[in-house]
């Protein structure tokens, strides 16, 4: 629970020292070794150690990959490219649910959980093999004074050398201007991790960015129900296999309807997407909750599934990808000027992880409250 958010903070000095590609590579190594170790553990203590190692890998990747995309992408497609992180997170969740369905009832239960945990290493293999085939972040290279390497990187990322030269100058000019703003605060002259963390709370621009992005990110965490989707379907009256199938459909909807945001996030805008999707997410969840009061089991399950899927349709292009892009767009340029992966993304990613774990631990008690007023459900469904 604590490893992922703490590593999100520690990714800043690692990014500062090694760069974006090496940080992603280190995280991917942990993401390979930890699941394999989990599959062969002999007691819960060994499993805890493996999960801690996996948290280290996830903390490094969840901060660095979106930031890497934002720094490498041209301005006109930056929003769509950065939100691809959310698309492939949704795809990974879909693969995980598919893996659970593939191994259920095909072998003894004592082996199923080992396959479920161990199979998580597979997506990290192509990441380890391919990360050094892409160019390093030009912004990070410029922050280190490596302008020749930054120009070569931009030449690979842009259509022509003239576009690469234009963006090189733009990044340099932007960095110099913001460097003067930061130096006026009096902290950056020390240029260490502690002072950079202090700056996100003392420099007005960074503080406002941190507050805005944190609120949006927290709204995503506390309205998302992916982690408890199977439990919701079980409590609505589905069998265990039926709940897995319904959750698989939920994950398919989440992945498919995340794609429209690739185009709408740069045309409609972030705020417009949130203002459109959040009210619709509210009434669909409210309708799903009210459907639990229906006594007819089949009707209850069908309506709960219907409104949960409608909620997912609105969640996927709005509250799903927008918070991540908000945290990167509200403050990364100053953070990149300070030559770090970012106390701002790190703090928000850590906050996101802690909130996600809190929501997971509190889900059983919240479901009991949800079902407490319905005697029929209390007798027919287990919380």
Coordinates of C-alpha atoms in Angstrom, one line a residue:
X1 CA 0.0 0.0 0.0
X2 CA 2.7 2.5 1.0
X3 CA 5.5 1.4 -1.5
X4 CA 3.8 2.6 -4.6
X5 CA 3.1 6.2 -3.4
X6 CA 6.5 6.5 -1.7
X7 CA 8.3 5.3 -4.8
X8 CA 6.3 7.9 -6.8
X9 CA 8.1 10.5 -4.8
X10 CA 11.5 8.8 -5.0
X11 CA 11.1 8.7 -8.8
X12 CA 12.1 12.4 -8.9
X13 CA 15.8 11.9 -7.9
X14 CA 16.0 8.7 -10.0
X15 CA 14.7 10.6 -13.0
X16 CA 16.9 13.5 -12.3
X17 CA 20.0 11.3 -12.2
X18 CA 19.3 8.6 -14.9
X19 CA 16.7 10.2 -17.2
X20 CA 13.3 9.0 -18.3
X21 CA 14.3 5.8 -20.3
X22 CA 16.5 4.3 -17.6
X23 CA 13.9 5.0 -14.9
X24 CA 11.2 3.2 -17.0
X25 CA 13.7 0.4 -17.6
X26 CA 14.3 0.0 -13.8
X27 CA 10.6 0.0 -13.1
X28 CA 10.0 -2.6 -15.8
X29 CA 12.7 -4.9 -14.3
X30 CA 10.8 -4.8 -11.0
X31 CA 7.6 -5.4 -12.8
X32 CA 9.1 -8.6 -14.3
X33 CA 10.8 -10.1 -11.3
X34 CA 8.1 -9.3 -8.7
X35 CA 5.2 -11.2 -10.4
X36 CA 7.4 -14.1 -11.1
X37 CA 8.5 -14.2 -7.5
X38 CA 4.8 -14.0 -6.4
X39 CA 3.9 -17.1 -8.4
X40 CA 6.5 -19.2 -6.5
X41 CA 6.1 -17.8 -3.0
X42 CA 5.7 -20.4 -0.2
X43 CA 4.3 -18.1 2.6
X44 CA 2.6 -14.8 3.0
X45 CA 5.8 -13.0 4.1
X46 CA 7.4 -13.8 0.8
X47 CA 4.3 -12.6 -1.1
X48 CA 4.4 -9.3 0.8
X49 CA 8.1 -8.8 -0.2
X50 CA 7.2 -9.5 -3.9
X51 CA 4.3 -7.1 -3.7
X52 CA 6.5 -4.4 -2.3
X53 CA 8.9 -4.9 -5.1
X54 CA 6.0 -4.7 -7.6
X55 CA 5.0 -1.4 -5.9
X56 CA 8.4 0.0 -6.6
X57 CA 8.2 -0.8 -10.2
X58 CA 4.7 0.6 -10.6
X59 CA 5.6 3.8 -8.7
X60 CA 8.5 4.5 -11.1
X61 CA 6.5 3.8 -14.2
X62 CA 3.3 5.5 -13.3
X63 CA 5.1 8.8 -12.8
X64 CA 7.6 8.6 -15.6
X65 CA 5.7 7.2 -18.6
X66 CA 3.1 9.9 -18.9
X67 CA 5.7 12.6 -18.3
X68 CA 7.9 11.1 -20.9
X69 CA 5.0 11.1 -23.4
X70 CA 4.2 14.8 -22.6
X71 CA 7.8 15.9 -23.1
X72 CA 8.3 14.0 -26.4
X73 CA 5.0 14.8 -28.1
X74 CA 4.3 17.8 -30.3
X75 CA 2.0 20.4 -28.9
X76 CA -1.0 19.7 -31.2
X77 CA -1.3 16.0 -30.3
X78 CA 0.2 16.1 -26.7
X79 CA -3.2 15.6 -25.0
X80 CA -4.2 12.6 -27.1
X81 CA -0.8 11.0 -26.8
X82 CA -0.4 11.5 -23.1
X83 CA -3.9 10.0 -22.4
X84 CA -2.8 6.8 -24.2
X85 CA -1.5 5.9 -20.8
X86 CA -5.1 5.6 -19.5
X87 CA -6.1 3.7 -22.6
X88 CA -3.5 1.0 -22.1
X89 CA -4.1 0.9 -18.4
X90 CA -7.7 0.0 -19.3
X91 CA -6.4 -2.5 -21.8
X92 CA -4.2 -4.0 -19.1
X93 CA -7.2 -4.3 -16.7
X94 CA -9.0 -6.1 -19.5
X95 CA -6.2 -8.5 -20.0
X96 CA -6.1 -9.2 -16.3
X97 CA -9.8 -10.0 -16.2
X98 CA -9.4 -12.2 -19.3
X99 CA -6.6 -14.0 -17.6
X100 CA -8.8 -14.7 -14.6
X101 CA -11.5 -16.1 -16.8
X102 CA -9.0 -18.2 -18.7
X103 CA -7.7 -20.0 -15.6
X104 CA -10.8 -20.3 -13.5
X105 CA -12.1 -23.9 -13.1
X106 CA -9.3 -25.3 -15.3
X107 CA -7.1 -26.5 -12.5
X108 CA -7.0 -26.8 -8.8
X109 CA -7.6 -23.5 -6.9
X110 CA -4.3 -23.7 -5.2
X111 CA -2.6 -23.1 -8.5
X112 CA -5.0 -20.6 -10.0
X113 CA -3.8 -17.6 -7.9
X114 CA -0.2 -18.4 -8.8
X115 CA -1.0 -18.1 -12.5
X116 CA -3.0 -14.9 -12.0
X117 CA -0.2 -13.2 -10.1
X118 CA 2.7 -14.6 -12.3
X119 CA 1.1 -13.7 -15.6
X120 CA 1.5 -10.0 -14.7
X121 CA 5.1 -10.1 -15.8
X122 CA 4.2 -10.6 -19.5
X123 CA 3.4 -6.9 -20.4
X124 CA 6.7 -5.7 -18.9
X125 CA 8.9 -7.9 -21.2
X126 CA 8.3 -5.8 -24.4
X127 CA 8.8 -2.6 -22.3
X128 CA 12.2 -3.8 -21.2
X129 CA 13.2 -4.8 -24.7
X130 CA 11.9 -1.7 -26.4
X131 CA 12.5 1.3 -24.1
X132 CA 16.0 2.0 -25.4
X133 CA 14.8 2.0 -29.0
X134 CA 13.0 5.3 -28.4
X135 CA 14.9 8.6 -28.0
X136 CA 15.4 10.2 -24.6
X137 CA 13.3 13.1 -23.5
X138 CA 14.6 16.3 -25.1
X139 CA 13.5 18.4 -22.2
X140 CA 15.5 16.3 -19.8
X141 CA 18.6 16.4 -22.0
X142 CA 18.3 20.2 -22.2
X143 CA 18.0 20.4 -18.4
X144 CA 21.4 18.6 -18.3
X145 CA 22.9 21.0 -20.9
X146 CA 23.2 18.2 -23.5
X147 CA 21.9 20.3 -26.4
X148 CA 23.4 18.1 -29.2
X149 CA 21.8 15.0 -27.8
X150 CA 18.5 16.9 -27.4
X151 CA 18.6 18.0 -31.0
X152 CA 19.2 14.5 -32.2
X153 CA 16.4 13.3 -30.1
X154 CA 14.0 15.9 -31.5
X155 CA 15.1 15.0 -35.1
X156 CA 13.8 11.5 -34.4
X157 CA 10.6 12.8 -32.9
X158 CA 9.8 15.5 -35.5
X159 CA 9.2 15.4 -39.3
X160 CA 12.1 17.6 -40.2
X161 CA 15.3 19.1 -38.8
X162 CA 13.8 22.6 -39.0
X163 CA 10.9 21.5 -36.8
X164 CA 13.4 19.9 -34.4
X165 CA 15.4 23.2 -34.3
X166 CA 12.3 25.2 -33.7
X167 CA 11.2 23.0 -30.8
X168 CA 14.7 22.9 -29.4
X169 CA 14.8 26.7 -29.2
X170 CA 11.2 26.8 -27.8
X171 CA 12.1 24.4 -25.0
X172 CA 15.3 26.2 -24.2
X173 CA 13.6 29.7 -24.1
X174 CA 10.7 28.4 -22.0
X175 CA 13.1 26.7 -19.6
X176 CA 15.2 29.9 -19.2
X177 CA 12.2 32.1 -18.6
X178 CA 10.8 29.8 -16.0
X179 CA 14.2 29.4 -14.4
X180 CA 14.3 33.1 -13.7
X181 CA 10.8 32.8 -12.2
X182 CA 11.9 29.9 -9.9
X183 CA 15.2 31.6 -8.9
X184 CA 13.2 34.6 -7.7
X185 CA 11.7 32.3 -5.0
X186 CA 15.1 31.9 -3.4
X187 CA 14.9 28.1 -3.2
X188 CA 16.3 26.9 -6.5
X189 CA 19.8 28.0 -5.7
X190 CA 20.2 25.0 -3.4
X191 CA 18.9 22.7 -6.2
X192 CA 18.2 19.5 -4.2
X193 CA 15.3 17.2 -3.8
X194 CA 14.1 18.7 -0.5
X195 CA 14.0 22.3 -1.8
X196 CA 12.2 21.2 -5.0
X197 CA 9.5 19.5 -2.8
X198 CA 9.2 22.7 -0.8
X199 CA 8.8 24.7 -4.0
X200 CA 5.5 23.0 -5.0
X201 CA 4.0 24.4 -1.8
X202 CA 5.7 27.8 -1.7
X203 CA 5.8 29.0 -5.3
X204 CA 2.3 30.2 -6.0
X205 CA 2.0 28.9 -9.6
X206 CA 3.1 25.4 -8.5
X207 CA 1.0 25.4 -5.4
X208 CA -2.1 26.3 -7.4
X209 CA -1.3 23.7 -10.0
X210 CA -0.8 21.1 -7.3
X211 CA -4.1 21.9 -5.7
X212 CA -6.1 21.9 -8.9
X213 CA -4.6 18.7 -10.2
X214 CA -4.9 17.0 -6.8
X215 CA -8.6 17.7 -6.6
X216 CA -9.3 16.4 -10.1
X217 CA -7.2 13.3 -9.4
X218 CA -9.0 12.6 -6.2
X219 CA -12.3 12.9 -7.9
X220 CA -11.3 10.2 -10.3
X221 CA -10.2 7.8 -7.5
X222 CA -13.3 8.2 -5.4
X223 CA -15.8 7.8 -8.3
X224 CA -14.1 4.9 -10.0
X225 CA -15.6 1.5 -9.2
X226 CA -13.4 -0.8 -11.4
X227 CA -11.8 -2.3 -8.3
X228 CA -15.2 -3.4 -6.8
X229 CA -17.1 -4.2 -10.0
X230 CA -17.1 -7.9 -9.5
X231 CA -18.3 -7.5 -5.9
X232 CA -21.1 -5.2 -7.0
X233 CA -22.4 -7.8 -9.5
X234 CA -22.2 -10.6 -6.9
X235 CA -24.2 -8.5 -4.5
X236 CA -26.7 -7.8 -7.2
X237 CA -27.3 -11.6 -7.5
X238 CA -24.8 -12.9 -10.0
X239 CA -22.9 -16.1 -9.6
X240 CA -19.1 -15.9 -9.3
X241 CA -18.6 -16.9 -13.0
X242 CA -21.4 -14.5 -14.0
X243 CA -19.7 -11.7 -12.0
X244 CA -16.4 -12.4 -13.7
X245 CA -18.1 -12.2 -17.1
X246 CA -20.0 -9.0 -16.2
X247 CA -16.7 -7.5 -15.0
X248 CA -15.0 -8.6 -18.3
X249 CA -17.8 -6.7 -20.2
X250 CA -17.2 -3.7 -17.9
X251 CA -13.5 -3.7 -18.7
X252 CA -14.3 -4.0 -22.5
X253 CA -16.5 -0.9 -22.2
X254 CA -13.8 0.9 -20.3
X255 CA -11.2 0.2 -22.9
X256 CA -13.4 0.9 -26.0
X257 CA -14.9 4.2 -24.7
X258 CA -11.5 5.6 -23.7
X259 CA -10.6 6.0 -27.3
X260 CA -12.9 8.9 -28.2
X261 CA -11.0 11.0 -25.7
X262 CA -7.9 10.8 -27.9
X263 CA -9.7 13.3 -30.2
X264 CA -12.0 15.1 -27.9
X265 CA -9.5 15.9 -25.2
X266 CA -7.6 18.4 -27.5
X267 CA -10.8 19.7 -29.2
X268 CA -13.5 19.9 -26.5
X269 CA -11.0 20.6 -23.7
X270 CA -10.4 19.0 -20.3
X271 CA -12.9 21.1 -18.4
X272 CA -15.7 20.6 -20.9
X273 CA -15.2 16.8 -20.7
X274 CA -15.4 16.8 -16.9
X275 CA -18.4 19.1 -16.9
X276 CA -20.2 16.8 -19.3
X277 CA -19.3 13.4 -17.9
X278 CA -19.5 14.0 -14.1
X279 CA -23.2 14.8 -13.9
X280 CA -24.0 11.7 -16.1
X281 CA -21.7 9.6 -13.9
X282 CA -23.7 10.8 -10.9
X283 CA -27.2 9.8 -12.1
X284 CA -26.0 6.5 -13.5
X285 CA -24.5 5.5 -10.1
X286 CA -27.6 6.7 -8.3
X287 CA -29.8 4.6 -10.6
X288 CA -27.6 1.6 -10.1
X289 CA -27.9 2.0 -6.3
X290 CA -31.7 2.4 -6.5
X291 CA -31.9 -0.8 -8.6
X292 CA -30.7 -2.7 -5.6
X293 CA -34.1 -2.2 -4.0
X294 CA -35.8 -4.2 -6.8
X295 CA -37.0 -7.6 -5.4
X296 CA -37.0 -9.5 -8.6
X297 CA -33.5 -11.0 -8.8
X298 CA -33.2 -11.1 -12.6
X299 CA -34.5 -7.6 -13.1
X300 CA -32.3 -6.3 -10.3
X301 CA -29.2 -7.8 -11.8
X302 CA -30.0 -6.6 -15.3
X303 CA -30.7 -3.0 -14.3
X304 CA -27.6 -2.8 -12.0
X305 CA -25.4 -4.0 -14.9
X306 CA -27.1 -1.6 -17.3
X307 CA -26.5 1.5 -15.2
X308 CA -23.0 0.4 -14.2
X309 CA -22.1 0.0 -17.9
X310 CA -23.6 3.4 -18.6
X311 CA -21.5 4.9 -15.8
X312 CA -18.5 3.3 -17.4
X313 CA -19.3 4.8 -20.8
X314 CA -19.2 8.3 -19.3
X315 CA -16.2 7.6 -17.0
X316 CA -13.9 6.3 -19.7
X317 CA -13.5 9.5 -21.9
X318 CA -13.8 11.9 -18.9
X319 CA -12.8 11.1 -15.4
X320 CA -10.6 8.3 -16.6
X321 CA -8.0 10.2 -18.8
X322 CA -8.5 13.8 -17.9
X323 CA -7.0 13.9 -14.4
X324 CA -3.7 12.4 -15.6
X325 CA -3.4 15.0 -18.3
X326 CA -4.4 17.7 -15.9
X327 CA -1.5 16.9 -13.5
X328 CA 1.0 17.0 -16.4
X329 CA -0.4 20.1 -18.1
X330 CA -0.9 22.3 -15.0
X331 CA 2.7 22.2 -13.8
X332 CA 5.3 20.1 -15.6
X333 CA 7.1 22.9 -17.4
X334 CA 8.4 24.4 -14.2
X335 CA 9.2 20.9 -12.9
X336 CA 11.1 20.1 -16.1
X337 CA 13.0 23.3 -15.7
X338 CA 14.2 22.1 -12.3
X339 CA 15.4 19.0 -14.0
X340 CA 13.2 16.4 -12.3
X341 CA 10.5 14.0 -13.1
X342 CA 8.4 16.0 -10.8
X343 CA 7.4 16.5 -7.2
X344 CA 4.1 17.5 -8.7
X345 CA 3.4 14.3 -10.6
X346 CA 5.0 12.3 -7.9
X347 CA 2.9 13.8 -5.1
X348 CA -0.3 13.4 -7.1
X349 CA 0.5 9.8 -8.1
X350 CA 1.3 9.0 -4.5
X351 CA -1.9 10.6 -3.4
X352 CA -3.8 8.7 -6.1
X353 CA -2.3 5.4 -4.9
X354 CA -3.1 6.0 -1.3
X355 CA -6.6 7.0 -2.1
X356 CA -7.0 3.9 -4.3
X357 CA -5.9 1.6 -1.5
X358 CA -8.2 3.4 1.0
X359 CA -11.1 2.9 -1.3
X360 CA -10.3 -0.8 -1.7
X361 CA -10.1 -1.3 2.1
X362 CA -13.3 0.6 2.7
X363 CA -15.3 -1.1 0.0
X364 CA -16.7 -3.9 2.1
X365 CA -18.0 -1.6 4.8
X366 CA -19.5 0.7 2.2
X367 CA -21.3 -2.1 0.5
X368 CA -22.7 -3.2 3.8
X369 CA -24.2 0.2 4.3
X370 CA -25.5 0.2 0.7
X371 CA -27.3 -3.1 1.3
X372 CA -28.3 -2.6 4.9
X373 CA -31.7 -1.2 4.1
X374 CA -32.8 -4.0 1.9
X375 CA -33.6 -7.2 3.8
X376 CA -34.0 -9.3 0.7
X377 CA -30.5 -8.4 -0.5
X378 CA -29.0 -8.9 3.0
X379 CA -30.4 -12.5 3.0
X380 CA -29.5 -13.4 -0.6
X381 CA -26.1 -11.7 -1.1
X382 CA -22.9 -11.8 0.9
X383 CA -20.9 -8.6 1.4

